[in-house]
Amino acid sequence: QVQLVESGGGLVQPGGSLRLSCAASGSIFRINAMGWYRQAPGKQRELVAATTSGVIVNYADSVKGRFTISRDNTKNTVYLQMNSLKPEDTAVYYCNADVLTLLRNANNYWGQGTQVTVSS
């Protein structure tokens, strides 16, 4: 099995910064892609940022220029650096990974989520 453990969420004032981390562990042969999603109260979950190897990245228009996704492939960890945070960034942020397991099964996994609150 594969587990995704997120950390780094919290309360921050508008204009501040947070850095989220997501570490994958378990029966991993290869992680094909990792990404961050978020879900605000009353809204559906949306893609924030995603990357394959770290070279190819994809950002939601609402976070371009403010958020940066990166991967440390040796540690099976993905990061989300969030700068210039706005109240509308408030949401539960979820880590997601497409994983090829040691048994060569392709599966998608979710973390438990970490709360990010941007408020003065």
Coordinates of N, CA, C and O in Angstrom, one line a residue:
Q1 N 0.8 -1.2 0.0 CA 0.0 0.0 0.0 C 0.9 1.2 0.0 O 2.1 1.2 0.3
V2 N 0.3 2.4 -0.4 CA 1.0 3.6 -0.4 C 0.2 4.6 0.4 O -1.0 4.7 0.4
Q3 N 1.0 5.4 1.2 CA 0.5 6.5 2.0 C 1.1 7.8 1.6 O 2.2 7.9 1.3
L4 N 0.2 8.8 1.7 CA 0.7 10.2 1.4 C 0.4 11.0 2.7 O -0.7 11.1 3.2
V5 N 1.5 11.6 3.2 CA 1.4 12.4 4.4 C 1.7 13.8 4.2 O 2.8 14.1 3.7
E6 N 0.7 14.7 4.4 CA 0.9 16.1 4.2 C 1.2 16.9 5.5 O 0.8 16.5 6.6
S7 N 1.9 18.0 5.3 CA 2.2 18.8 6.4 C 2.4 20.3 5.9 O 2.6 20.5 4.7
G8 N 2.4 21.2 6.8 CA 2.7 22.6 6.5 C 1.5 23.6 6.5 O 1.7 24.8 6.4
G9 N 0.3 23.0 6.6 CA -0.8 23.9 6.6 C -0.9 24.7 7.9 O -0.2 24.5 8.9
G10 N -1.8 25.7 7.9 CA -1.9 26.5 9.1 C -2.6 27.8 8.8 O -3.2 28.0 7.7
L11 N -2.6 28.7 9.7 CA -3.2 30.1 9.6 C -2.1 31.1 9.3 O -1.1 31.2 9.9
V12 N -2.4 31.9 8.3 CA -1.5 32.9 7.8 C -2.3 34.1 7.4 O -3.4 34.0 6.9
Q13 N -1.7 35.3 7.5 CA -2.3 36.6 7.1 C -2.2 36.8 5.6 O -1.3 36.2 5.0
P14 N -3.1 37.5 5.1 CA -3.0 37.8 3.6 C -1.7 38.4 3.3 O -1.1 39.3 4.0
G15 N -1.1 38.0 2.2 CA 0.2 38.4 1.8 C 1.3 37.5 2.3 O 2.5 37.6 1.9
G16 N 1.0 36.6 3.2 CA 2.0 35.7 3.8 C 2.3 34.5 2.9 O 1.8 34.4 1.8
S17 N 3.1 33.6 3.5 CA 3.5 32.5 2.8 C 3.4 31.2 3.6 O 3.5 31.3 4.8
L18 N 3.2 30.1 2.9 CA 3.2 28.8 3.5 C 3.9 27.8 2.6 O 3.8 28.0 1.4
R19 N 4.5 26.8 3.1 CA 5.1 25.7 2.3 C 4.5 24.4 2.7 O 4.7 23.9 3.9
L20 N 3.8 23.7 1.8 CA 3.2 22.4 2.1 C 4.2 21.3 1.6 O 4.8 21.5 0.6
S21 N 4.2 20.2 2.3 CA 5.0 19.1 2.0 C 4.1 17.9 1.9 O 3.1 17.7 2.7
C22 N 4.4 16.9 1.0 CA 3.7 15.7 0.9 C 4.7 14.6 0.7 O 5.4 14.6 -0.4
A23 N 4.8 13.7 1.6 CA 5.8 12.6 1.5 C 5.0 11.3 1.2 O 4.1 10.9 1.9
A24 N 5.4 10.6 0.2 CA 4.8 9.3 -0.2 C 5.7 8.2 0.3 O 6.9 8.2 0.2
S25 N 5.1 7.1 0.8 CA 5.8 6.0 1.3 C 5.0 4.7 1.0 O 3.8 4.8 0.8
G26 N 5.7 3.6 1.1 CA 5.0 2.3 0.9 C 5.6 1.5 -0.3 O 6.7 1.6 -0.6
S27 N 4.7 0.7 -0.9 CA 5.1 -0.2 -2.0 C 5.2 0.6 -3.3 O 4.4 0.4 -4.2
I28 N 6.2 1.4 -3.4 CA 6.3 2.3 -4.6 C 7.4 1.8 -5.5 O 8.5 1.7 -5.1
F29 N 7.0 1.6 -6.7 CA 8.0 1.3 -7.8 C 8.4 2.6 -8.5 O 9.6 2.9 -8.7
R30 N 7.4 3.4 -8.8 CA 7.6 4.7 -9.4 C 6.4 5.6 -9.2 O 5.3 5.1 -9.3
I31 N 6.7 6.9 -9.0 CA 5.6 7.9 -8.9 C 5.6 8.6 -10.3 O 6.5 9.3 -10.6
N32 N 4.5 8.4 -11.0 CA 4.4 9.0 -12.3 C 4.0 10.5 -12.3 O 4.4 11.2 -13.2
A33 N 3.3 10.9 -11.3 CA 2.9 12.3 -11.2 C 2.4 12.6 -9.8 O 1.9 11.7 -9.1
M34 N 2.6 13.8 -9.4 CA 2.1 14.3 -8.1 C 1.5 15.6 -8.2 O 1.9 16.4 -9.1
G35 N 0.6 15.9 -7.4 CA -0.1 17.2 -7.5 C -0.8 17.6 -6.2 O -0.9 16.9 -5.3
W36 N -1.2 18.9 -6.3 CA -2.0 19.4 -5.1 C -3.4 19.9 -5.6 O -3.5 20.5 -6.7
Y37 N -4.4 19.5 -4.9 CA -5.7 20.0 -5.1 C -6.2 20.7 -3.8 O -5.7 20.5 -2.8
R38 N -7.3 21.4 -4.0 CA -7.8 22.1 -2.8 C -9.4 22.1 -2.9 O -9.9 22.1 -4.0
Q39 N -10.0 22.2 -1.8 CA -11.4 22.2 -1.7 C -11.9 23.2 -0.6 O -11.6 23.0 0.6
A40 N -12.5 24.3 -1.0 CA -13.1 25.3 -0.1 C -14.5 24.9 0.3 O -15.2 24.1 -0.5
P41 N -15.0 25.3 1.4 CA -16.3 25.0 1.8 C -17.4 25.4 0.8 O -17.3 26.5 0.2
G42 N -18.2 24.5 0.4 CA -19.3 24.8 -0.6 C -18.8 24.7 -2.0 O -19.6 24.9 -2.9
K43 N -17.6 24.3 -2.2 CA -17.0 24.3 -3.6 C -16.5 22.9 -3.8 O -16.1 22.1 -2.9
Q44 N -16.4 22.5 -5.1 CA -15.8 21.3 -5.5 C -14.3 21.3 -5.5 O -13.7 22.4 -5.6
R45 N -13.7 20.2 -5.4 CA -12.2 20.1 -5.4 C -11.7 20.5 -6.7 O -12.2 20.1 -7.8
E46 N -10.6 21.3 -6.7 CA -10.0 21.8 -7.9 C -8.5 21.6 -7.9 O -7.8 21.5 -6.9
L47 N -7.9 21.4 -9.1 CA -6.5 21.3 -9.3 C -5.8 22.6 -9.0 O -6.2 23.6 -9.5
V48 N -4.7 22.5 -8.2 CA -3.9 23.7 -7.9 C -2.6 23.7 -8.7 O -2.3 24.6 -9.4
A49 N -1.9 22.6 -8.6 CA -0.7 22.4 -9.4 C -0.4 20.9 -9.5 O -0.7 20.1 -8.6
A50 N 0.3 20.5 -10.5 CA 0.7 19.1 -10.7 C 2.0 19.1 -11.5 O 2.3 20.0 -12.3
T51 N 2.7 18.0 -11.3 CA 3.9 17.8 -12.0 C 4.2 16.3 -12.3 O 3.7 15.5 -11.5
T52 N 4.9 16.0 -13.3 CA 5.3 14.6 -13.6 C 6.6 14.3 -12.9 O 6.6 13.8 -11.8
S53 N 7.7 14.7 -13.6 CA 9.0 14.5 -13.0 C 9.5 15.8 -12.2 O 10.5 15.7 -11.6
G54 N 8.8 16.9 -12.4 CA 9.2 18.1 -11.9 C 9.6 19.1 -13.0 O 9.7 20.3 -12.7
V55 N 9.8 18.6 -14.2 CA 10.2 19.4 -15.3 C 8.9 20.0 -15.9 O 8.8 21.2 -16.2
I56 N 7.9 19.2 -16.1 CA 6.6 19.6 -16.7 C 5.7 19.9 -15.5 O 5.4 19.0 -14.7
V57 N 5.2 21.1 -15.5 CA 4.3 21.5 -14.4 C 3.0 22.2 -15.0 O 3.0 22.7 -16.1
N58 N 2.0 22.1 -14.2 CA 0.7 22.7 -14.6 C 0.1 23.4 -13.4 O 0.0 22.8 -12.3
Y59 N -0.3 24.7 -13.6 CA -0.9 25.4 -12.5 C -2.3 25.9 -12.9 O -2.5 26.2 -14.0
A60 N -3.1 26.0 -11.8 CA -4.4 26.7 -12.0 C -4.1 28.2 -12.3 O -3.1 28.8 -11.7
D61 N -4.9 28.8 -13.1 CA -4.7 30.2 -13.4 C -4.7 31.1 -12.2 O -4.0 32.1 -12.1
S62 N -5.5 30.7 -11.2 CA -5.6 31.5 -10.0 C -4.4 31.6 -9.1 O -4.3 32.5 -8.3
V63 N -3.5 30.7 -9.3 CA -2.3 30.6 -8.5 C -1.0 30.9 -9.3 O 0.1 30.9 -8.7
K64 N -1.1 31.0 -10.6 CA 0.1 31.3 -11.4 C 0.8 32.5 -10.9 O 0.2 33.6 -10.7
G65 N 2.2 32.4 -10.8 CA 3.0 33.5 -10.3 C 3.1 33.6 -8.8 O 3.9 34.4 -8.3
R66 N 2.2 32.9 -8.1 CA 2.3 32.9 -6.6 C 2.7 31.6 -6.0 O 3.4 31.6 -5.0
F67 N 2.3 30.5 -6.6 CA 2.6 29.2 -6.1 C 3.6 28.5 -7.0 O 3.7 28.7 -8.2
T68 N 4.4 27.6 -6.3 CA 5.4 26.9 -7.0 C 5.4 25.4 -6.5 O 5.5 25.2 -5.3
I69 N 5.3 24.5 -7.5 CA 5.3 23.1 -7.1 C 6.7 22.5 -7.5 O 7.3 22.9 -8.5
S70 N 7.2 21.6 -6.6 CA 8.5 21.0 -6.9 C 8.5 19.6 -6.3 O 7.7 19.3 -5.5
R71 N 9.4 18.8 -6.9 CA 9.5 17.4 -6.4 C 10.9 17.0 -6.1 O 11.8 17.4 -6.8
D72 N 11.1 16.3 -5.0 CA 12.3 15.7 -4.7 C 12.1 14.2 -4.9 O 11.6 13.5 -4.1
N73 N 12.5 13.7 -6.1 CA 12.2 12.3 -6.5 C 13.0 11.3 -5.6 O 12.5 10.2 -5.5
T74 N 14.1 11.7 -5.1 CA 14.8 10.7 -4.2 C 14.1 10.5 -2.9 O 14.4 9.5 -2.2
K75 N 13.3 11.4 -2.5 CA 12.6 11.3 -1.2 C 11.1 11.1 -1.4 O 10.3 11.1 -0.5
N76 N 10.6 10.9 -2.7 CA 9.2 10.8 -3.0 C 8.4 11.8 -2.3 O 7.3 11.5 -1.7
T77 N 8.8 13.1 -2.5 CA 8.1 14.2 -1.8 C 7.8 15.3 -2.8 O 8.7 15.6 -3.7
V78 N 6.7 15.9 -2.6 CA 6.3 17.0 -3.4 C 6.0 18.2 -2.5 O 5.5 18.0 -1.4
Y79 N 6.4 19.4 -3.0 CA 6.2 20.6 -2.2 C 5.3 21.6 -2.9 O 5.2 21.6 -4.2
L80 N 4.7 22.4 -2.2 CA 3.9 23.5 -2.7 C 4.3 24.8 -2.0 O 3.9 25.0 -0.8
Q81 N 5.1 25.7 -2.6 CA 5.4 26.9 -2.0 C 4.3 27.9 -2.4 O 4.1 28.2 -3.5
M82 N 3.7 28.5 -1.4 CA 2.6 29.4 -1.6 C 3.0 30.8 -1.1 O 3.2 31.0 0.1
N83 N 3.0 31.7 -2.0 CA 3.4 33.1 -1.6 C 2.2 34.0 -2.0 O 1.3 33.7 -2.7
S84 N 2.3 35.2 -1.4 CA 1.2 36.2 -1.6 C -0.2 35.7 -1.4 O -1.1 35.8 -2.3
L85 N -0.4 35.0 -0.3 CA -1.6 34.3 -0.1 C -2.8 35.3 0.0 O -2.6 36.3 0.6
K86 N -3.9 34.8 -0.5 CA -5.1 35.6 -0.4 C -6.2 34.9 0.4 O -6.2 33.6 0.5
P87 N -7.2 35.6 0.9 CA -8.3 34.9 1.6 C -9.0 33.8 0.8 O -9.4 32.8 1.3
E88 N -9.1 34.0 -0.5 CA -9.7 33.0 -1.4 C -8.9 31.8 -1.6 O -9.3 30.8 -2.2
D89 N -7.6 31.8 -1.1 CA -6.8 30.5 -1.1 C -7.2 29.6 0.1 O -6.7 28.5 0.1
T90 N -8.0 30.1 1.0 CA -8.4 29.3 2.1 C -9.2 28.0 1.7 O -10.1 28.1 0.9
A91 N -8.7 26.9 2.1 CA -9.2 25.6 1.6 C -8.5 24.5 2.3 O -7.4 24.7 3.0
V92 N -9.0 23.3 2.2 CA -8.3 22.1 2.6 C -7.5 21.7 1.3 O -8.0 21.5 0.3
Y93 N -6.2 21.5 1.5 CA -5.3 21.2 0.4 C -4.9 19.7 0.5 O -4.5 19.2 1.5
Y94 N -5.1 19.0 -0.6 CA -4.9 17.6 -0.7 C -3.8 17.2 -1.7 O -3.7 17.8 -2.8
C95 N -2.9 16.3 -1.2 CA -1.9 15.8 -2.1 C -2.4 14.6 -2.9 O -3.2 13.8 -2.3
N96 N -2.0 14.5 -4.1 CA -2.4 13.4 -4.9 C -1.2 12.8 -5.7 O -0.3 13.6 -6.1
A97 N -1.2 11.5 -5.9 CA -0.1 10.9 -6.6 C -0.6 9.7 -7.5 O -1.5 8.9 -7.0
D98 N -0.1 9.6 -8.7 CA -0.3 8.5 -9.5 C 0.9 7.6 -9.3 O 2.1 8.0 -9.7
V99 N 0.7 6.4 -8.8 CA 1.8 5.5 -8.4 C 1.8 4.2 -9.1 O 0.7 3.6 -9.2
L100 N 2.9 3.8 -9.6 CA 3.1 2.4 -10.0 C 3.7 1.6 -8.9 O 4.8 1.9 -8.4
T101 N 3.0 0.7 -8.3 CA 3.4 -0.1 -7.1 C 4.4 -1.1 -7.5 O 4.7 -1.3 -8.6
L102 N 5.0 -1.7 -6.5 CA 6.0 -2.8 -6.7 C 5.4 -4.0 -7.4 O 6.1 -4.7 -8.0
L103 N 4.1 -4.1 -7.3 CA 3.4 -5.2 -8.1 C 3.0 -4.7 -9.5 O 2.3 -5.4 -10.2
R104 N 3.5 -3.5 -9.8 CA 3.2 -2.9 -11.2 C 1.8 -2.6 -11.4 O 1.3 -2.6 -12.5
N105 N 1.1 -2.3 -10.3 CA -0.3 -1.8 -10.5 C -0.3 -0.3 -10.4 O 0.4 0.3 -9.6
A106 N -1.0 0.3 -11.3 CA -1.1 1.7 -11.4 C -2.3 2.2 -10.6 O -3.5 1.8 -10.9
N107 N -2.1 3.0 -9.6 CA -3.1 3.4 -8.7 C -3.0 4.9 -8.4 O -1.9 5.5 -8.5
N108 N -4.1 5.5 -8.0 CA -4.1 6.9 -7.6 C -4.4 7.0 -6.1 O -5.3 6.3 -5.6
Y109 N -3.6 7.9 -5.4 CA -3.8 8.0 -4.0 C -4.0 9.4 -3.6 O -3.5 10.3 -4.2
W110 N -4.7 9.6 -2.5 CA -4.9 10.9 -1.9 C -4.4 11.0 -0.5 O -4.4 10.0 0.3
G111 N -3.9 12.1 -0.1 CA -3.5 12.4 1.3 C -4.8 12.7 2.1 O -5.9 12.8 1.5
Q112 N -4.6 12.9 3.4 CA -5.8 13.2 4.2 C -6.2 14.7 4.2 O -7.3 15.0 4.7
G113 N -5.4 15.5 3.7 CA -5.7 16.9 3.6 C -5.1 17.7 4.7 O -4.9 17.3 5.8
T114 N -4.7 19.0 4.4 CA -4.2 19.9 5.4 C -4.9 21.2 5.2 O -5.0 21.7 4.1
Q115 N -5.3 21.8 6.3 CA -6.1 23.1 6.3 C -5.2 24.3 6.1 O -4.2 24.4 6.8
V116 N -5.5 25.1 5.1 CA -4.8 26.4 4.9 C -5.9 27.5 5.1 O -6.9 27.5 4.4
T117 N -5.6 28.4 6.1 CA -6.5 29.5 6.3 C -5.8 30.8 6.2 O -4.8 31.0 6.9
V118 N -6.3 31.6 5.3 CA -5.7 33.0 5.1 C -6.7 34.0 5.6 O -7.8 34.2 5.0
S119 N -6.3 34.6 6.7 CA -7.3 35.6 7.3 C -6.5 36.6 8.1 O -5.4 36.3 8.7
S120 N -7.0 37.8 8.2 CA -6.4 38.8 9.0 C -7.1 38.9 10.4 O -6.7 39.6 11.3

